């Protein structure tokens, strides 16, 4: 019988109606993933819809680092990315903050294949962010300008997908018994950040690789200066001189966690329905006076208060959630305030196929706690960051397609 850890290893959500004896494969898709709707998601519908089934993500320390390797298709946060396509990584300006120009830092990745899309048998979403709060504030300002051209971004999300038969992985599901191996090595990555392709080489030792001049400088100052001299004088490079990528940047990346998942419906809510707030007032004996009626009108008109109350009630069901995922047709994000959320017109079309985008997931502020971000004036902070992806999950001739993120402070 499969353990809970085995079931939660990847964010490969299946329908609740599936039979228990059906084998679990790594290409399971989120519920109703073929649809994908929910534009911006705040406008109230006149007709009451059935609430979409939301999957929550929680962070756990991995029992073994080997569980988060790319050929096991993990969902993870922090550390370095487990690239799905390990060769054709994002390059150029796409891997940098558009404001400060620094390489972006890995936040998390979600393994979310689409069951009825052969091109998305394997599908992973990767989120990166500039750790500067100043850049994030500028990002949240510029995200409203997308209709005036491509806005500058400090938060970027990439979608990568592969068919079942591909050059990188076996067509059979992982066995998780230590025998799983990728079919080919990945591109060499930066020895400082361990994230981006190392297309720059140390001019002295010709061994160390970097994604940027800044990371080369930081690595030099942190100890490569002496290592480089040893490499030059040595007849052959020793692994003890240049540590393996993944160990070098550990202190410069956010702590690494596995993302475990559970349905939001599994958590009970003790709160009363927000629609009952008005009826509770009306239960007072006698006719409500003018003051009560005025208060009720003010409550109904204050969309921000209602939005915040709804956010608090939903999050209180599972306070440790760092991720909310749902790609169902009627899925909508959970906003803290109505004033800062986009309308449908504010969500652009897919940059590749020009088709519509749909809501897929959002990250929550609790992630900052797990990453050890300090509560200081200049520290990184957000209420939520909502990600919209191509509704058709188009398969254009680009390995990593940039999707759209909307930040709310």
Coordinates of C-alpha atoms in Angstrom, one line a residue:
X1 CA 0.0 0.0 0.0
X2 CA 1.3 3.4 -0.9
X3 CA 2.5 5.6 1.9
X4 CA 1.1 9.2 2.3
X5 CA 4.5 10.6 1.4
X6 CA 4.4 8.7 -1.8
X7 CA 1.0 10.0 -2.7
X8 CA 2.0 13.6 -2.0
X9 CA 5.4 13.5 -3.7
X10 CA 4.2 15.6 -6.7
X11 CA 1.3 17.9 -7.1
X12 CA -0.4 15.5 -9.5
X13 CA -4.0 15.8 -8.4
X14 CA -6.6 13.3 -9.5
X15 CA -10.3 13.4 -9.5
X16 CA -12.1 12.4 -6.2
X17 CA -14.3 10.1 -8.3
X18 CA -11.5 7.9 -9.5
X19 CA -11.5 4.3 -8.3
X20 CA -9.1 3.4 -5.6
X21 CA -7.5 0.5 -7.4
X22 CA -6.4 2.6 -10.4
X23 CA -2.6 2.8 -10.4
X24 CA -1.1 6.3 -9.8
X25 CA 1.1 7.5 -12.6
X26 CA 3.2 10.7 -12.7
X27 CA 1.0 12.2 -15.4
X28 CA -2.1 12.7 -13.3
X29 CA -3.7 16.1 -13.8
X30 CA -5.5 18.5 -11.6
X31 CA -9.3 18.1 -11.5
X32 CA -11.0 19.3 -14.7
X33 CA -7.7 20.5 -16.0
X34 CA -8.9 20.3 -19.6
X35 CA -11.2 23.3 -18.9
X36 CA -9.5 26.0 -17.0
X37 CA -11.6 29.1 -16.6
X38 CA -11.7 31.7 -13.9
X39 CA -10.4 35.0 -15.4
X40 CA -9.4 37.5 -12.7
X41 CA -11.8 35.9 -10.4
X42 CA -13.2 38.6 -8.1
X43 CA -16.4 39.6 -9.9
X44 CA -19.4 38.1 -8.1
X45 CA -21.6 35.9 -10.2
X46 CA -25.3 36.5 -10.1
X47 CA -26.1 32.8 -10.2
X48 CA -24.5 30.7 -7.5
X49 CA -21.9 28.3 -8.8
X50 CA -20.7 25.1 -7.3
X51 CA -17.4 25.9 -5.5
X52 CA -14.3 24.6 -7.2
X53 CA -12.2 21.9 -5.4
X54 CA -9.1 23.7 -4.2
X55 CA -5.9 21.8 -3.5
X56 CA -3.6 23.2 -0.8
X57 CA 0.1 23.0 -0.7
X58 CA 2.1 22.6 2.6
X59 CA 5.8 22.5 3.1
X60 CA 7.7 19.5 4.6
X61 CA 11.4 18.9 5.0
X62 CA 12.3 16.2 2.4
X63 CA 13.1 12.9 4.0
X64 CA 15.9 12.4 1.5
X65 CA 17.3 15.0 -1.0
X66 CA 17.1 12.3 -3.7
X67 CA 13.3 12.5 -3.6
X68 CA 13.4 16.0 -5.2
X69 CA 15.5 15.1 -8.3
X70 CA 14.2 16.1 -11.7
X71 CA 13.5 12.6 -13.0
X72 CA 11.1 12.0 -10.1
X73 CA 9.0 15.1 -11.1
X74 CA 8.9 16.8 -7.7
X75 CA 6.8 19.7 -6.5
X76 CA 9.2 21.7 -4.2
X77 CA 10.0 25.1 -2.8
X78 CA 13.4 26.7 -2.2
X79 CA 16.8 25.3 -3.0
X80 CA 17.5 25.1 -6.7
X81 CA 15.1 24.1 -9.4
X82 CA 14.7 20.6 -10.7
X83 CA 14.4 21.6 -14.4
X84 CA 12.0 19.5 -16.4
X85 CA 13.8 20.2 -19.7
X86 CA 17.4 20.1 -18.3
X87 CA 19.1 21.4 -21.5
X88 CA 17.1 24.3 -23.0
X89 CA 16.9 26.5 -19.9
X90 CA 15.6 30.1 -20.0
X91 CA 18.3 32.4 -21.1
X92 CA 19.1 36.1 -21.6
X93 CA 17.0 38.7 -19.9
X94 CA 14.2 36.3 -19.2
X95 CA 16.2 35.0 -16.2
X96 CA 16.8 38.4 -14.7
X97 CA 14.8 41.0 -12.8
X98 CA 13.7 43.6 -15.3
X99 CA 14.3 46.4 -12.8
X100 CA 17.7 45.8 -11.2
X101 CA 19.0 43.3 -13.8
X102 CA 20.1 40.7 -11.2
X103 CA 19.5 37.0 -11.8
X104 CA 16.1 35.9 -10.3
X105 CA 16.0 33.5 -7.3
X106 CA 14.1 30.3 -7.4
X107 CA 10.8 30.2 -5.4
X108 CA 9.0 27.0 -6.2
X109 CA 7.9 24.5 -8.8
X110 CA 4.6 22.6 -9.2
X111 CA 4.3 19.4 -11.2
X112 CA 0.9 19.8 -12.8
X113 CA 0.5 17.7 -16.0
X114 CA -2.7 17.8 -18.0
X115 CA -4.3 14.4 -18.5
X116 CA -6.1 15.0 -21.8
X117 CA -3.2 16.8 -23.5
X118 CA -0.5 14.5 -24.9
X119 CA 2.0 17.4 -25.2
X120 CA 1.6 18.0 -21.4
X121 CA 2.1 14.4 -20.2
X122 CA 4.8 16.0 -18.1
X123 CA 4.2 19.6 -17.1
X124 CA 5.9 21.8 -14.5
X125 CA 5.4 25.4 -13.5
X126 CA 8.4 27.3 -12.2
X127 CA 8.3 30.6 -10.2
X128 CA 11.2 32.9 -9.7
X129 CA 11.5 36.2 -8.0
X130 CA 13.9 39.1 -7.3
X131 CA 14.5 39.1 -3.5
X132 CA 14.4 43.0 -3.5
X133 CA 11.2 44.4 -2.1
X134 CA 11.8 47.6 -4.0
X135 CA 11.7 45.7 -7.2
X136 CA 8.5 43.8 -6.2
X137 CA 6.7 47.1 -5.4
X138 CA 7.7 48.4 -8.9
X139 CA 6.5 45.2 -10.4
X140 CA 3.1 45.6 -8.7
X141 CA 2.9 49.1 -10.1
X142 CA 3.9 48.1 -13.7
X143 CA 1.6 45.0 -13.9
X144 CA -1.3 47.4 -14.6
X145 CA 0.5 48.6 -17.7
X146 CA 0.5 45.4 -19.8
X147 CA -1.9 46.9 -22.4
X148 CA 0.6 49.6 -23.1
X149 CA 3.3 47.1 -23.9
X150 CA 5.3 44.4 -22.1
X151 CA 5.7 45.6 -18.5
X152 CA 8.9 45.1 -16.5
X153 CA 8.6 42.2 -14.1
X154 CA 10.5 41.0 -10.9
X155 CA 8.3 37.9 -10.6
X156 CA 8.4 35.4 -13.5
X157 CA 6.7 32.1 -14.0
X158 CA 7.8 29.6 -16.7
X159 CA 5.8 26.6 -18.0
X160 CA 7.6 23.6 -19.3
X161 CA 5.9 20.5 -20.8
X162 CA 7.0 17.3 -22.5
X163 CA 5.2 14.4 -24.1
X164 CA 5.4 10.9 -22.6
X165 CA 8.1 9.9 -25.1
X166 CA 10.9 12.4 -24.9
X167 CA 14.7 12.6 -24.9
X168 CA 15.1 13.2 -21.1
X169 CA 13.0 10.6 -19.2
X170 CA 11.7 7.1 -19.5
X171 CA 8.2 6.6 -20.8
X172 CA 7.5 4.4 -17.7
X173 CA 6.6 5.9 -14.3
X174 CA 9.3 6.2 -11.7
X175 CA 9.7 3.2 -9.4
X176 CA 11.0 5.2 -6.4
X177 CA 13.3 2.3 -5.5
X178 CA 16.7 4.0 -6.2
X179 CA 16.9 2.7 -9.8
X180 CA 15.3 5.7 -11.5
X181 CA 17.7 7.7 -13.7
X182 CA 17.4 10.5 -16.2
X183 CA 18.2 9.5 -19.8
X184 CA 20.7 12.3 -20.3
X185 CA 22.7 14.9 -18.3
X186 CA 21.5 18.5 -18.0
X187 CA 23.2 21.7 -19.2
X188 CA 26.0 22.9 -16.9
X189 CA 24.6 25.5 -14.5
X190 CA 26.1 28.5 -12.5
X191 CA 28.5 27.4 -9.7
X192 CA 27.2 30.2 -7.5
X193 CA 23.4 30.1 -7.8
X194 CA 23.0 26.6 -9.1
X195 CA 19.9 27.8 -11.0
X196 CA 20.6 29.3 -14.4
X197 CA 22.7 28.0 -17.3
X198 CA 26.4 28.6 -16.8
X199 CA 27.2 30.1 -20.2
X200 CA 30.2 32.1 -18.8
X201 CA 33.4 30.3 -17.9
X202 CA 36.1 31.4 -15.5
X203 CA 38.9 32.8 -17.7
X204 CA 41.7 31.3 -15.5
X205 CA 40.8 27.8 -14.6
X206 CA 38.3 27.2 -17.4
X207 CA 36.3 25.0 -15.1
X208 CA 33.9 27.1 -13.0
X209 CA 30.8 28.3 -14.8
X210 CA 28.5 31.3 -14.2
X211 CA 25.2 32.8 -15.3
X212 CA 26.3 36.4 -14.8
X213 CA 29.3 38.5 -14.1
X214 CA 28.0 39.3 -10.6
X215 CA 27.8 35.7 -9.7
X216 CA 31.3 35.1 -11.0
X217 CA 32.5 38.0 -8.8
X218 CA 30.6 36.7 -5.7
X219 CA 32.0 33.2 -6.2
X220 CA 35.6 34.6 -6.6
X221 CA 35.3 36.6 -3.4
X222 CA 33.8 33.6 -1.5
X223 CA 36.7 31.3 -2.1
X224 CA 37.1 30.5 -5.8
X225 CA 40.1 32.8 -5.9
X226 CA 42.2 30.3 -4.0
X227 CA 40.5 27.3 -5.6
X228 CA 41.2 28.7 -9.1
X229 CA 45.0 28.8 -8.4
X230 CA 44.9 25.2 -7.2
X231 CA 43.0 24.1 -10.4
X232 CA 45.6 25.9 -12.6
X233 CA 48.5 24.3 -10.8
X234 CA 46.8 20.9 -10.6
X235 CA 47.1 18.5 -13.6
X236 CA 43.4 17.5 -13.2
X237 CA 40.4 19.1 -11.6
X238 CA 39.3 17.6 -8.3
X239 CA 35.8 17.5 -7.1
X240 CA 37.0 18.6 -3.7
X241 CA 38.3 21.8 -5.2
X242 CA 35.1 22.8 -7.0
X243 CA 32.1 21.6 -4.9
X244 CA 29.2 20.0 -6.7
X245 CA 26.6 22.5 -8.0
X246 CA 23.8 22.5 -5.4
X247 CA 26.1 22.6 -2.4
X248 CA 27.8 25.9 -3.3
X249 CA 24.6 28.1 -3.4
X250 CA 22.9 26.6 -0.4
X251 CA 23.5 29.7 1.8
X252 CA 22.4 32.0 -1.0
X253 CA 19.1 30.3 -1.8
X254 CA 15.9 29.9 0.2
X255 CA 15.6 26.7 2.3
X256 CA 14.5 23.6 0.4
X257 CA 11.2 21.9 1.1
X258 CA 8.9 19.3 -0.5
X259 CA 5.4 20.4 -1.3
X260 CA 2.8 18.0 0.2
X261 CA -0.8 18.5 -0.9
X262 CA -4.3 18.0 0.5
X263 CA -7.8 19.1 -0.5
X264 CA -9.2 22.2 1.2
X265 CA -12.4 20.3 1.8
X266 CA -10.6 18.0 4.2
X267 CA -10.4 20.9 6.6
X268 CA -13.5 21.8 8.6
X269 CA -14.6 25.4 9.0
X270 CA -16.1 26.6 12.3
X271 CA -16.9 30.0 10.8
X272 CA -20.4 30.9 9.8
X273 CA -21.1 31.6 6.2
X274 CA -20.6 35.3 5.3
X275 CA -24.0 35.4 3.7
X276 CA -25.5 34.9 7.2
X277 CA -24.0 38.1 8.5
X278 CA -27.0 40.1 7.5
X279 CA -29.5 37.6 8.8
X280 CA -27.8 37.5 12.2
X281 CA -28.6 41.2 12.7
X282 CA -32.2 40.6 11.6
X283 CA -32.7 38.1 14.3
X284 CA -33.0 40.9 16.9
X285 CA -36.6 41.2 18.2
X286 CA -38.6 44.1 16.8
X287 CA -38.0 46.2 13.7
X288 CA -34.4 47.2 13.0
X289 CA -33.7 50.9 13.7
X290 CA -32.1 53.3 11.2
X291 CA -28.7 52.9 12.7
X292 CA -28.7 49.1 12.2
X293 CA -30.0 49.5 8.6
X294 CA -27.2 52.0 7.9
X295 CA -24.6 49.7 9.3
X296 CA -25.9 46.9 7.2
X297 CA -25.8 49.0 4.1
X298 CA -22.2 50.1 4.9
X299 CA -21.2 46.5 5.4
X300 CA -22.7 45.4 2.1
X301 CA -20.9 48.3 0.3
X302 CA -17.5 47.7 1.8
X303 CA -16.1 45.2 -0.6
X304 CA -12.7 45.3 0.9
X305 CA -13.9 44.3 4.3
X306 CA -16.0 41.4 2.8
X307 CA -13.0 40.3 0.8
X308 CA -10.6 40.4 3.8
X309 CA -13.1 38.5 6.0
X310 CA -13.5 35.8 3.3
X311 CA -9.7 35.6 2.9
X312 CA -9.2 35.2 6.7
X313 CA -12.0 32.6 7.0
X314 CA -10.6 30.4 4.2
X315 CA -7.0 30.6 5.3
X316 CA -7.9 29.9 8.9
X317 CA -9.1 26.4 7.9
X318 CA -5.5 25.5 7.2
X319 CA -3.2 28.3 8.4
X320 CA 0.0 26.6 7.2
X321 CA -0.9 26.6 3.6
X322 CA 1.6 28.2 1.3
X323 CA -0.1 27.3 -2.0
X324 CA -3.6 27.2 -3.4
X325 CA -4.1 25.3 -6.7
X326 CA -7.1 24.8 -8.9
X327 CA -7.4 24.7 -12.7
X328 CA -11.2 23.9 -12.8
X329 CA -13.4 26.0 -15.1
X330 CA -15.0 27.9 -12.2
X331 CA -11.8 28.3 -10.2
X332 CA -11.1 31.7 -8.7
X333 CA -8.2 33.1 -6.7
X334 CA -8.5 34.2 -3.1
X335 CA -7.9 37.9 -2.7
X336 CA -7.2 39.9 0.4
X337 CA -8.7 43.1 -0.9
X338 CA -10.9 43.8 -3.9
X339 CA -9.2 47.1 -4.7
X340 CA -5.9 45.4 -5.8
X341 CA -7.2 42.5 -7.8
X342 CA -7.4 42.6 -11.6
X343 CA -10.5 42.6 -13.8
X344 CA -10.7 40.1 -16.7
X345 CA -9.5 42.9 -19.0
X346 CA -6.3 43.2 -17.0
X347 CA -5.3 39.6 -17.7
X348 CA -3.4 39.5 -21.0
X349 CA -3.6 36.8 -23.7
X350 CA -1.0 34.1 -24.0
X351 CA 2.2 35.6 -25.5
X352 CA 2.7 32.5 -27.7
X353 CA -0.7 31.4 -29.1
X354 CA -2.7 34.5 -28.3
X355 CA -5.3 32.3 -26.5
X356 CA -6.8 33.2 -23.1
X357 CA -5.1 32.7 -19.8
X358 CA -6.8 31.0 -16.8
X359 CA -6.1 31.1 -13.1
X360 CA -4.0 28.1 -12.0
X361 CA -2.4 28.8 -8.6
X362 CA -1.4 31.3 -6.0
X363 CA 1.2 31.5 -3.3
X364 CA 0.4 32.7 0.2
X365 CA 2.3 34.9 2.6
X366 CA 3.1 32.0 4.9
X367 CA 5.8 31.0 2.4
X368 CA 7.9 33.9 3.7
X369 CA 7.9 32.4 7.2
X370 CA 9.3 29.1 5.9
X371 CA 11.9 30.9 3.8
X372 CA 13.1 32.8 7.0
X373 CA 12.4 36.2 5.6
X374 CA 12.7 38.8 8.4
X375 CA 9.9 41.2 9.3
X376 CA 11.9 44.4 8.5
X377 CA 10.9 47.5 6.5
X378 CA 12.8 46.5 3.4
X379 CA 12.1 42.8 3.6
X380 CA 10.2 40.9 0.9
X381 CA 6.5 40.8 1.6
X382 CA 3.3 40.0 -0.3
X383 CA -0.4 39.3 0.5
X384 CA -0.6 36.8 -2.4
X385 CA 0.9 36.3 -5.9
X386 CA -1.6 34.8 -8.4
X387 CA -0.5 33.0 -11.5
X388 CA -2.4 32.7 -14.8
X389 CA -1.4 30.2 -17.5
X390 CA -2.4 29.5 -21.0
X391 CA -5.8 27.8 -21.0
X392 CA -4.8 25.5 -23.8
X393 CA -1.3 24.9 -22.4
X394 CA -0.1 25.6 -25.9
X395 CA 2.9 23.7 -27.2
X396 CA 4.9 26.3 -29.1
X397 CA 8.6 25.8 -30.1
X398 CA 9.9 27.2 -26.8
X399 CA 10.9 25.0 -23.9
X400 CA 10.1 27.4 -21.2
X401 CA 7.2 29.7 -21.9
X402 CA 6.7 32.7 -19.6
X403 CA 3.2 33.0 -18.0
X404 CA 1.6 35.9 -16.2
X405 CA 1.8 36.6 -12.4
X406 CA -0.2 39.2 -10.5
X407 CA 1.0 40.4 -7.2
X408 CA -1.1 41.9 -4.4
X409 CA 0.6 43.7 -1.6

